[in-house]
Amino acid sequence: MKLVRGASVRLRHGAAAAVAATAVLALAAGCAGSSLDQPAAESSASKGAAVKVGLLVPLSGVYAPLGKDMKNGFDLYLDQHDGKLGGREAKVTEADEGEGPQTGVPAATKLVQQDKVAAVVGVVNSAIALGVRNLFDEAKIPLVIANAGANDITGSQASDYVWRTAFSNAAVNEAIGATVAKDMAGKSVYILAPDYAAGKEQMAGFKKTFTAAGGKVAGEQYTPFGKTQDFQPYLSKAERSGAAAVYAFYAGAEAVAFVKQYDQFGLSDKMPLYGSGFLTEGGVLAAQGGAAIGIKTSLHYSNQLDNPENAAFVKAYQAAYDASPTVYSVQAYDAAAALDKALKAADDESGAAIAKALGTVGEIASPRGPWRFGANHDPEQTYYLREVKEQNGAVVNAVIGELTN
Ligand code: PHB
């Protein structure tokens, strides 16, 4: 906890300096804009008009609870800012991404072509993010991804129009590989994840740093996504492999079933469970309860983080929704913050100007700790080592350290 408290002090000073610098720059940019680029009257008129924003999250399917957290985080930011983004009234149109590209692509297409939104925030599922990438790139409308970790979205398929306030599937898992290898001291792990883009990429990220640090993989299996309710055949195979531990990625309803069955089959005592933090995040942790105790994960957030931004965020979120925030809430809250700053800074209302301005927003003083967009449009951020513990009668993701590769 000392480490985290240290980070929060650095954060406070850094954030204050960044706020001051941003204020000076904004002032300078505002003056230059009104005196040189366009008549002042025109600029204030365009700044007064409402801005249409699309919120594309799962409202149905296995990831629906994640979508709810994202909506809550996005709405909280708006509530705290008089319903405005970039000083303009925000008109939000919601759309359901569902469980895959077959539902996600048409929903995104409607937002862009029919509703004519200025930007879209959201997307939980990697396969959907990959499926909608060309739509946004070709329409020149910014997409601020507030979850989906698909590596290529900020890699081989990067676009000027696609930004991400979340993580890449590789990064979140690469962060913990060496730590697990050290814990294993030469013993092997078994790998389990859902059989779709994110499952494969998350495990590849883990294997990369785990094996580089001397870790051994006893075997791996990818379970049918959204359809697997009974994990017993996979868990039996993991046990028979002789591995000393399991590393997994599951989220939403699948994470609840997986962790509960892992415990019911008596594996928690025999084979420690590690994973990316989605495995024990938010509502799923409440549903897993005691079955999750001892699981160690990597993530860029825990609602247990000890910093002033998180303290204020957790308090406001609890007051608004009578629930604790999750990484999904923070990613959407920060997407609203980034869009707010970008709309303020944009030269005009075009998607091109907004996308360009996203590159100028600088440091975001977030509940996760300070972060900024890197050159590839992904956050440069800290990953935390978390362990599920029981504290004051509740199960929580206690922060037990920071992860460095
Ligand atoms: C993804 O599909 O990229 C994904 C979905 C749920 C998560 C994390 C990543 O919790």
GROMACS .gro file of C-alpha atoms and ligand atoms in nm:
model
  415
    1MET     CA    1   0.000   0.000   0.000
    2LYS     CA    2   0.298   0.227   0.062
    3LEU     CA    3   0.386   0.211  -0.305
    4VAL     CA    4   0.039   0.321  -0.404
    5ARG     CA    5   0.028   0.603  -0.156
    6GLY     CA    6   0.366   0.725  -0.292
    7ALA     CA    7   0.224   0.720  -0.643
    8SER     CA    8  -0.074   0.927  -0.537
    9VAL     CA    9   0.147   1.201  -0.395
   10ARG     CA   10   0.341   1.218  -0.721
   11LEU     CA   11   0.010   1.224  -0.899
   12ARG     CA   12  -0.122   1.520  -0.702
   13HIS     CA   13   0.178   1.738  -0.783
   14GLY     CA   14   0.190   1.622  -1.143
   15ALA     CA   15  -0.181   1.674  -1.190
   16ALA     CA   16  -0.173   2.024  -1.044
   17ALA     CA   17   0.112   2.124  -1.277
   18ALA     CA   18  -0.070   1.969  -1.573
   19VAL     CA   19  -0.393   2.153  -1.491
   20ALA     CA   20  -0.207   2.484  -1.467
   21ALA     CA   21  -0.021   2.421  -1.793
   22THR     CA   22  -0.340   2.318  -1.970
   23ALA     CA   23  -0.517   2.631  -1.849
   24VAL     CA   24  -0.240   2.855  -1.988
   25LEU     CA   25  -0.237   2.669  -2.318
   26ALA     CA   26  -0.616   2.674  -2.346
   27LEU     CA   27  -0.617   3.047  -2.284
   28ALA     CA   28  -0.350   3.101  -2.549
   29ALA     CA   29  -0.529   2.872  -2.795
   30GLY     CA   30  -0.861   3.047  -2.731
   31CYS     CA   31  -0.709   3.390  -2.804
   32ALA     CA   32  -0.535   3.270  -3.117
   33GLY     CA   33  -0.852   3.098  -3.239
   34SER     CA   34  -1.080   3.399  -3.206
   35SER     CA   35  -0.840   3.663  -3.335
   36LEU     CA   36  -0.679   3.476  -3.623
   37ASP     CA   37  -0.883   3.184  -3.747
   38GLN     CA   38  -1.244   3.292  -3.747
   39PRO     CA   39  -1.473   3.569  -3.627
   40ALA     CA   40  -1.543   3.545  -3.253
   41ALA     CA   41  -1.923   3.540  -3.304
   42GLU     CA   42  -1.907   3.237  -3.531
   43SER     CA   43  -1.681   3.047  -3.296
   44SER     CA   44  -1.903   3.105  -2.992
   45ALA     CA   45  -2.215   3.009  -3.191
   46SER     CA   46  -2.067   2.674  -3.290
   47LYS     CA   47  -1.950   2.617  -2.933
   48GLY     CA   48  -2.307   2.678  -2.814
   49ALA     CA   49  -2.471   2.411  -3.028
   50ALA     CA   50  -2.544   2.069  -2.878
   51VAL     CA   51  -2.304   1.789  -2.961
   52LYS     CA   52  -2.435   1.444  -3.051
   53VAL     CA   53  -2.244   1.152  -2.903
   54GLY     CA   54  -2.308   0.779  -2.944
   55LEU     CA   55  -2.267   0.537  -2.654
   56LEU     CA   56  -2.212   0.186  -2.795
   57VAL     CA   57  -2.206  -0.074  -2.515
   58PRO     CA   58  -2.350  -0.422  -2.454
   59LEU     CA   59  -2.702  -0.384  -2.319
   60SER     CA   60  -2.764  -0.756  -2.380
   61GLY     CA   61  -2.559  -1.078  -2.378
   62VAL     CA   62  -2.280  -1.211  -2.159
   63TYR     CA   63  -2.114  -0.867  -2.124
   64ALA     CA   64  -2.432  -0.667  -2.044
   65PRO     CA   65  -2.319  -0.592  -1.683
   66LEU     CA   66  -1.998  -0.439  -1.820
   67GLY     CA   67  -2.204  -0.218  -2.048
   68LYS     CA   68  -2.406  -0.097  -1.750
   69ASP     CA   69  -2.088  -0.003  -1.563
   70MET     CA   70  -1.967   0.191  -1.867
   71LYS     CA   71  -2.294   0.374  -1.904
   72ASN     CA   72  -2.284   0.464  -1.534
   73GLY     CA   73  -1.926   0.597  -1.563
   74PHE     CA   74  -2.007   0.800  -1.874
   75ASP     CA   75  -2.329   0.940  -1.722
   76LEU     CA   76  -2.151   1.030  -1.397
   77TYR     CA   77  -1.898   1.243  -1.584
   78LEU     CA   78  -2.180   1.423  -1.765
   79ASP     CA   79  -2.374   1.476  -1.440
   80GLN     CA   80  -2.063   1.627  -1.283
   81HIS     CA   81  -2.021   1.861  -1.581
   82ASP     CA   82  -2.374   2.002  -1.624
   83GLY     CA   83  -2.446   1.752  -1.901
   84LYS     CA   84  -2.186   1.920  -2.123
   85LEU     CA   85  -1.889   1.808  -2.328
   86GLY     CA   86  -1.657   2.074  -2.466
   87GLY     CA   87  -1.885   2.337  -2.316
   88ARG     CA   88  -2.178   2.217  -2.528
   89GLU     CA   89  -2.489   2.026  -2.425
   90ALA     CA   90  -2.424   1.656  -2.489
   91LYS     CA   91  -2.704   1.465  -2.663
   92VAL     CA   92  -2.629   1.098  -2.606
   93THR     CA   93  -2.773   0.820  -2.822
   94GLU     CA   94  -2.731   0.471  -2.679
   95ALA     CA   95  -2.690   0.159  -2.892
   96ASP     CA   96  -2.655  -0.209  -2.798
   97GLU     CA   97  -2.338  -0.376  -2.926
   98GLY     CA   98  -2.472  -0.718  -2.822
   99GLU     CA   99  -2.240  -1.019  -2.815
  100GLY     CA  100  -2.053  -0.996  -3.145
  101PRO     CA  101  -1.995  -0.816  -3.476
  102GLN     CA  102  -2.329  -0.939  -3.615
  103THR     CA  103  -2.505  -0.704  -3.370
  104GLY     CA  104  -2.225  -0.455  -3.299
  105VAL     CA  105  -2.153  -0.350  -3.657
  106PRO     CA  106  -2.514  -0.256  -3.748
  107ALA     CA  107  -2.554  -0.069  -3.417
  108ALA     CA  108  -2.239   0.136  -3.487
  109THR     CA  109  -2.345   0.196  -3.848
  110LYS     CA  110  -2.677   0.338  -3.731
  111LEU     CA  111  -2.506   0.579  -3.491
  112VAL     CA  112  -2.275   0.708  -3.762
  113GLN     CA  113  -2.500   0.712  -4.068
  114GLN     CA  114  -2.849   0.768  -3.930
  115ASP     CA  115  -2.800   0.947  -3.599
  116LYS     CA  116  -2.502   1.141  -3.737
  117VAL     CA  117  -2.314   1.154  -3.409
  118ALA     CA  118  -1.995   1.360  -3.382
  119ALA     CA  119  -1.813   1.079  -3.196
  120VAL     CA  120  -1.879   0.737  -3.042
  121VAL     CA  121  -1.765   0.608  -2.701
  122GLY     CA  122  -1.778   0.246  -2.589
  123VAL     CA  123  -1.726  -0.106  -2.730
  124VAL     CA  124  -1.650  -0.388  -2.488
  125ASN     CA  125  -1.577  -0.676  -2.725
  126SER     CA  126  -1.252  -0.700  -2.927
  127ALA     CA  127  -1.418  -0.871  -3.224
  128ILE     CA  128  -1.666  -0.582  -3.248
  129ALA     CA  129  -1.389  -0.322  -3.224
  130LEU     CA  130  -1.211  -0.490  -3.515
  131GLY     CA  131  -1.542  -0.515  -3.705
  132VAL     CA  132  -1.625  -0.143  -3.678
  133ARG     CA  133  -1.275  -0.003  -3.732
  134ASN     CA  134  -1.319   0.065  -4.106
  135LEU     CA  135  -1.660   0.226  -4.056
  136PHE     CA  136  -1.510   0.498  -3.834
  137ASP     CA  137  -1.194   0.533  -4.039
  138GLU     CA  138  -1.389   0.582  -4.363
  139ALA     CA  139  -1.661   0.807  -4.215
  140LYS     CA  140  -1.387   1.013  -4.040
  141ILE     CA  141  -1.575   0.998  -3.708
  142PRO     CA  142  -1.378   0.944  -3.388
  143LEU     CA  143  -1.431   0.621  -3.192
  144VAL     CA  144  -1.309   0.635  -2.833
  145ILE     CA  145  -1.285   0.271  -2.726
  146ALA     CA  146  -1.360   0.244  -2.356
  147ASN     CA  147  -1.282  -0.125  -2.320
  148ALA     CA  148  -1.213  -0.363  -2.612
  149GLY     CA  149  -0.845  -0.459  -2.599
  150ALA     CA  150  -0.785  -0.587  -2.956
  151ASN     CA  151  -0.412  -0.537  -3.016
  152ASP     CA  152  -0.440  -0.453  -3.387
  153ILE     CA  153  -0.677  -0.161  -3.326
  154THR     CA  154  -0.378   0.043  -3.209
  155GLY     CA  155  -0.125  -0.167  -3.403
  156SER     CA  156  -0.141  -0.296  -3.759
  157GLN     CA  157  -0.493  -0.152  -3.804
  158ALA     CA  158  -0.436   0.181  -3.628
  159SER     CA  159  -0.648   0.472  -3.749
  160ASP     CA  160  -0.633   0.849  -3.693
  161TYR     CA  161  -0.998   0.811  -3.583
  162VAL     CA  162  -0.965   0.531  -3.328
  163TRP     CA  163  -0.845   0.607  -2.973
  164ARG     CA  164  -0.857   0.392  -2.661
  165THR     CA  165  -0.893   0.486  -2.293
  166ALA     CA  166  -0.865   0.123  -2.180
  167PHE     CA  167  -0.573  -0.117  -2.243
  168SER     CA  168  -0.442  -0.354  -2.508
  169ASN     CA  169  -0.499  -0.726  -2.455
  170ALA     CA  170  -0.123  -0.777  -2.475
  171ALA     CA  171  -0.025  -0.503  -2.228
  172VAL     CA  172  -0.253  -0.597  -1.937
  173ASN     CA  173  -0.126  -0.957  -1.941
  174GLU     CA  174   0.237  -0.889  -2.030
  175ALA     CA  175   0.250  -0.684  -1.711
  176ILE     CA  176   0.210  -0.990  -1.483
  177GLY     CA  177   0.405  -1.262  -1.669
  178ALA     CA  178   0.736  -1.221  -1.486
  179THR     CA  179   0.562  -1.203  -1.146
  180VAL     CA  180   0.382  -1.536  -1.204
  181ALA     CA  181   0.705  -1.697  -1.334
  182LYS     CA  182   0.878  -1.594  -1.012
  183ASP     CA  183   0.595  -1.734  -0.796
  184MET     CA  184   0.604  -2.064  -0.989
  185ALA     CA  185   0.980  -2.110  -0.937
  186GLY     CA  186   1.011  -2.355  -1.227
  187LYS     CA  187   0.665  -2.518  -1.199
  188SER     CA  188   0.423  -2.491  -1.490
  189VAL     CA  189   0.084  -2.318  -1.540
  190TYR     CA  190  -0.223  -2.417  -1.742
  191ILE     CA  191  -0.397  -2.154  -1.956
  192LEU     CA  192  -0.775  -2.107  -2.006
  193ALA     CA  193  -0.967  -1.834  -2.192
  194PRO     CA  194  -1.269  -1.784  -2.421
  195ASP     CA  195  -1.222  -1.871  -2.785
  196TYR     CA  196  -1.235  -1.530  -2.954
  197ALA     CA  197  -0.999  -1.243  -3.033
  198ALA     CA  198  -0.954  -1.115  -2.676
  199GLY     CA  199  -0.904  -1.460  -2.522
  200LYS     CA  200  -0.628  -1.552  -2.766
  201GLU     CA  201  -0.455  -1.215  -2.745
  202GLN     CA  202  -0.465  -1.194  -2.367
  203MET     CA  203  -0.307  -1.537  -2.329
  204ALA     CA  204  -0.044  -1.457  -2.595
  205GLY     CA  205   0.052  -1.145  -2.396
  206PHE     CA  206   0.088  -1.347  -2.077
  207LYS     CA  207   0.286  -1.626  -2.243
  208LYS     CA  208   0.529  -1.378  -2.394
  209THR     CA  209   0.661  -1.235  -2.067
  210PHE     CA  210   0.596  -1.550  -1.860
  211THR     CA  211   0.810  -1.774  -2.082
  212ALA     CA  212   1.072  -1.500  -2.130
  213ALA     CA  213   1.111  -1.504  -1.749
  214GLY     CA  214   1.159  -1.884  -1.752
  215GLY     CA  215   0.792  -1.985  -1.697
  216LYS     CA  216   0.659  -2.315  -1.839
  217VAL     CA  217   0.315  -2.375  -1.994
  218ALA     CA  218   0.167  -2.723  -1.928
  219GLY     CA  219  -0.120  -2.676  -2.177
  220GLU     CA  220  -0.393  -2.437  -2.291
  221GLN     CA  221  -0.758  -2.448  -2.394
  222TYR     CA  222  -0.995  -2.195  -2.547
  223THR     CA  223  -1.360  -2.246  -2.450
  224PRO     CA  224  -1.657  -2.160  -2.677
  225PHE     CA  225  -1.734  -1.790  -2.611
  226GLY     CA  226  -2.072  -1.704  -2.462
  227LYS     CA  227  -2.184  -2.069  -2.470
  228THR     CA  228  -1.980  -2.242  -2.201
  229GLN     CA  229  -2.168  -2.291  -1.877
  230ASP     CA  230  -1.999  -2.608  -1.757
  231PHE     CA  231  -1.625  -2.564  -1.720
  232GLN     CA  232  -1.569  -2.905  -1.559
  233PRO     CA  233  -1.420  -3.082  -1.865
  234TYR     CA  234  -1.167  -2.800  -1.904
  235LEU     CA  235  -1.087  -2.783  -1.535
  236SER     CA  236  -1.033  -3.162  -1.519
  237LYS     CA  237  -0.790  -3.139  -1.807
  238ALA     CA  238  -0.606  -2.853  -1.636
  239GLU     CA  239  -0.577  -3.060  -1.318
  240ARG     CA  240  -0.456  -3.370  -1.504
  241SER     CA  241  -0.187  -3.165  -1.681
  242GLY     CA  242   0.019  -3.155  -1.363
  243ALA     CA  243   0.037  -2.774  -1.369
  244ALA     CA  244   0.093  -2.602  -1.036
  245ALA     CA  245  -0.136  -2.305  -1.119
  246VAL     CA  246  -0.389  -2.175  -1.374
  247TYR     CA  247  -0.378  -1.845  -1.564
  248ALA     CA  248  -0.712  -1.731  -1.710
  249PHE     CA  249  -0.908  -1.453  -1.873
  250TYR     CA  250  -1.286  -1.449  -1.844
  251ALA     CA  251  -1.520  -1.154  -1.796
  252GLY     CA  252  -1.886  -1.091  -1.713
  253ALA     CA  253  -2.113  -1.392  -1.664
  254GLU     CA  254  -1.839  -1.633  -1.780
  255ALA     CA  255  -1.603  -1.509  -1.507
  256VAL     CA  256  -1.866  -1.579  -1.240
  257ALA     CA  257  -1.928  -1.936  -1.359
  258PHE     CA  258  -1.558  -2.010  -1.409
  259VAL     CA  259  -1.438  -1.890  -1.067
  260LYS     CA  260  -1.726  -2.052  -0.877
  261GLN     CA  261  -1.672  -2.388  -1.047
  262TYR     CA  262  -1.295  -2.363  -0.997
  263ASP     CA  263  -1.359  -2.339  -0.625
  264GLN     CA  264  -1.640  -2.601  -0.618
  265PHE     CA  265  -1.411  -2.858  -0.781
  266GLY     CA  266  -1.163  -2.799  -0.503
  267LEU     CA  267  -0.897  -2.646  -0.726
  268SER     CA  268  -0.854  -2.319  -0.529
  269ASP     CA  269  -0.663  -2.506  -0.258
  270LYS     CA  270  -0.448  -2.708  -0.499
  271MET     CA  271  -0.371  -2.474  -0.790
  272PRO     CA  272  -0.358  -2.097  -0.729
  273LEU     CA  273  -0.552  -1.899  -0.988
  274TYR     CA  274  -0.399  -1.599  -1.166
  275GLY     CA  275  -0.542  -1.389  -1.446
  276SER     CA  276  -0.612  -1.056  -1.604
  277GLY     CA  277  -0.814  -0.843  -1.365
  278PHE     CA  278  -1.142  -0.875  -1.556
  279LEU     CA  279  -1.168  -1.221  -1.398
  280THR     CA  280  -1.257  -1.068  -1.060
  281GLU     CA  281  -1.376  -0.720  -1.152
  282GLY     CA  282  -1.682  -0.544  -1.015
  283GLY     CA  283  -2.019  -0.716  -1.009
  284VAL     CA  284  -1.861  -1.049  -1.097
  285LEU     CA  285  -1.655  -1.038  -0.776
  286ALA     CA  286  -1.966  -0.980  -0.567
  287ALA     CA  287  -2.128  -1.283  -0.733
  288GLN     CA  288  -1.816  -1.499  -0.687
  289GLY     CA  289  -1.788  -1.403  -0.318
  290GLY     CA  290  -1.556  -1.618  -0.109
  291ALA     CA  291  -1.480  -1.844  -0.409
  292ALA     CA  292  -1.254  -1.569  -0.546
  293ILE     CA  293  -1.037  -1.519  -0.238
  294GLY     CA  294  -0.666  -1.551  -0.317
  295ILE     CA  295  -0.693  -1.490  -0.693
  296LYS     CA  296  -0.412  -1.261  -0.813
  297THR     CA  297  -0.462  -1.043  -1.117
  298SER     CA  298  -0.320  -0.761  -1.326
  299LEU     CA  299  -0.527  -0.451  -1.405
  300HIS     CA  300  -0.492  -0.075  -1.447
  301TYR     CA  301  -0.755  -0.009  -1.179
  302SER     CA  302  -0.900  -0.128  -0.851
  303ASN     CA  303  -1.168   0.062  -0.663
  304GLN     CA  304  -0.937   0.009  -0.362
  305LEU     CA  305  -0.668   0.239  -0.507
  306ASP     CA  306  -0.549   0.496  -0.258
  307ASN     CA  307  -0.542   0.830  -0.441
  308PRO     CA  308  -0.755   1.146  -0.408
  309GLU     CA  309  -0.914   1.117  -0.755
  310ASN     CA  310  -1.029   0.762  -0.678
  311ALA     CA  311  -1.159   0.854  -0.333
  312ALA     CA  312  -1.378   1.128  -0.485
  313PHE     CA  313  -1.484   0.904  -0.775
  314VAL     CA  314  -1.583   0.607  -0.556
  315LYS     CA  315  -1.783   0.838  -0.328
  316ALA     CA  316  -1.970   1.007  -0.614
  317TYR     CA  317  -2.033   0.677  -0.795
  318GLN     CA  318  -2.167   0.512  -0.481
  319ALA     CA  319  -2.394   0.808  -0.413
  320ALA     CA  320  -2.529   0.801  -0.770
  321TYR     CA  321  -2.573   0.427  -0.824
  322ASP     CA  322  -2.552   0.262  -0.480
  323ALA     CA  323  -2.274   0.042  -0.624
  324SER     CA  324  -1.894   0.043  -0.640
  325PRO     CA  325  -1.724   0.151  -0.962
  326THR     CA  326  -1.529  -0.089  -1.181
  327VAL     CA  327  -1.254  -0.061  -1.439
  328TYR     CA  328  -1.530  -0.041  -1.702
  329SER     CA  329  -1.685   0.261  -1.527
  330VAL     CA  330  -1.346   0.435  -1.510
  331GLN     CA  331  -1.262   0.368  -1.875
  332ALA     CA  332  -1.591   0.528  -1.983
  333TYR     CA  333  -1.559   0.814  -1.731
  334ASP     CA  334  -1.213   0.888  -1.870
  335ALA     CA  335  -1.341   0.859  -2.228
  336ALA     CA  336  -1.591   1.133  -2.146
  337ALA     CA  337  -1.308   1.340  -1.992
  338ALA     CA  338  -1.088   1.295  -2.301
  339LEU     CA  339  -1.374   1.383  -2.534
  340ASP     CA  340  -1.464   1.685  -2.321
  341LYS     CA  341  -1.109   1.819  -2.350
  342ALA     CA  342  -1.086   1.735  -2.721
  343LEU     CA  343  -1.416   1.906  -2.807
  344LYS     CA  344  -1.295   2.215  -2.621
  345ALA     CA  345  -0.966   2.216  -2.810
  346ALA     CA  346  -1.098   2.121  -3.158
  347ASP     CA  347  -1.068   2.387  -3.429
  348ASP     CA  348  -1.412   2.302  -3.566
  349GLU     CA  349  -1.689   2.042  -3.529
  350SER     CA  350  -1.559   1.799  -3.791
  351GLY     CA  351  -1.459   1.446  -3.696
  352ALA     CA  352  -1.112   1.523  -3.830
  353ALA     CA  353  -1.071   1.819  -3.594
  354ILE     CA  354  -1.203   1.625  -3.293
  355ALA     CA  355  -0.978   1.325  -3.368
  356LYS     CA  356  -0.677   1.554  -3.404
  357ALA     CA  357  -0.761   1.730  -3.077
  358LEU     CA  358  -0.771   1.394  -2.894
  359GLY     CA  359  -0.396   1.393  -2.949
  360THR     CA  360  -0.357   1.716  -2.753
  361VAL     CA  361  -0.554   1.639  -2.436
  362GLY     CA  362  -0.242   1.562  -2.231
  363GLU     CA  363  -0.253   1.402  -1.888
  364ILE     CA  364  -0.588   1.283  -1.753
  365ALA     CA  365  -0.602   1.292  -1.372
  366SER     CA  366  -0.795   0.967  -1.342
  367PRO     CA  367  -0.916   0.747  -1.055
  368ARG     CA  368  -0.675   0.484  -1.198
  369GLY     CA  369  -0.382   0.725  -1.150
  370PRO     CA  370  -0.255   0.971  -1.412
  371TRP     CA  371  -0.240   0.855  -1.773
  372ARG     CA  372  -0.204   1.005  -2.120
  373PHE     CA  373  -0.249   0.878  -2.476
  374GLY     CA  374   0.073   0.735  -2.616
  375ALA     CA  375   0.176   0.776  -2.979
  376ASN     CA  376  -0.026   0.463  -3.072
  377HIS     CA  377  -0.349   0.608  -2.913
  378ASP     CA  378  -0.338   0.366  -2.616
  379PRO     CA  379  -0.303   0.487  -2.256
  380GLU     CA  380   0.042   0.504  -2.101
  381GLN     CA  381  -0.055   0.386  -1.753
  382THR     CA  382   0.038   0.183  -1.446
  383TYR     CA  383  -0.071  -0.179  -1.408
  384TYR     CA  384  -0.140  -0.298  -1.054
  385LEU     CA  385  -0.100  -0.639  -0.892
  386ARG     CA  386  -0.427  -0.715  -0.711
  387GLU     CA  387  -0.526  -0.995  -0.478
  388VAL     CA  388  -0.883  -1.080  -0.380
  389LYS     CA  389  -0.911  -1.046  -0.003
  390GLU     CA  390  -1.188  -1.029   0.249
  391GLN     CA  391  -1.197  -0.689   0.417
  392ASN     CA  392  -1.462  -0.580   0.667
  393GLY     CA  393  -1.696  -0.854   0.553
  394ALA     CA  394  -1.663  -0.774   0.180
  395VAL     CA  395  -1.446  -0.931  -0.090
  396VAL     CA  396  -1.226  -0.671  -0.264
  397ASN     CA  397  -0.940  -0.649  -0.512
  398ALA     CA  398  -0.670  -0.531  -0.271
  399VAL     CA  399  -0.379  -0.354  -0.442
  400ILE     CA  400  -0.061  -0.537  -0.338
  401GLY     CA  401   0.189  -0.371  -0.573
  402GLU     CA  402   0.265  -0.211  -0.907
  403LEU     CA  403   0.369  -0.422  -1.203
  404THR     CA  404   0.665  -0.342  -1.421
  405ASN     CA  405   0.784  -0.555  -1.706
  406PHB     C1  406  -1.245  -0.775  -2.514
  406PHB     O1  407  -1.320  -0.841  -2.590
  406PHB     O2  408  -1.149  -0.708  -2.557
  406PHB     C2  409  -1.269  -0.776  -2.367
  406PHB     C3  410  -1.395  -0.806  -2.317
  406PHB     C4  411  -1.417  -0.802  -2.180
  406PHB     C5  412  -1.315  -0.768  -2.095
  406PHB     C6  413  -1.188  -0.738  -2.143
  406PHB     C7  414  -1.165  -0.741  -2.281
  406PHB     O3  415  -1.338  -0.763  -1.964
   0.00000   0.00000   0.00000
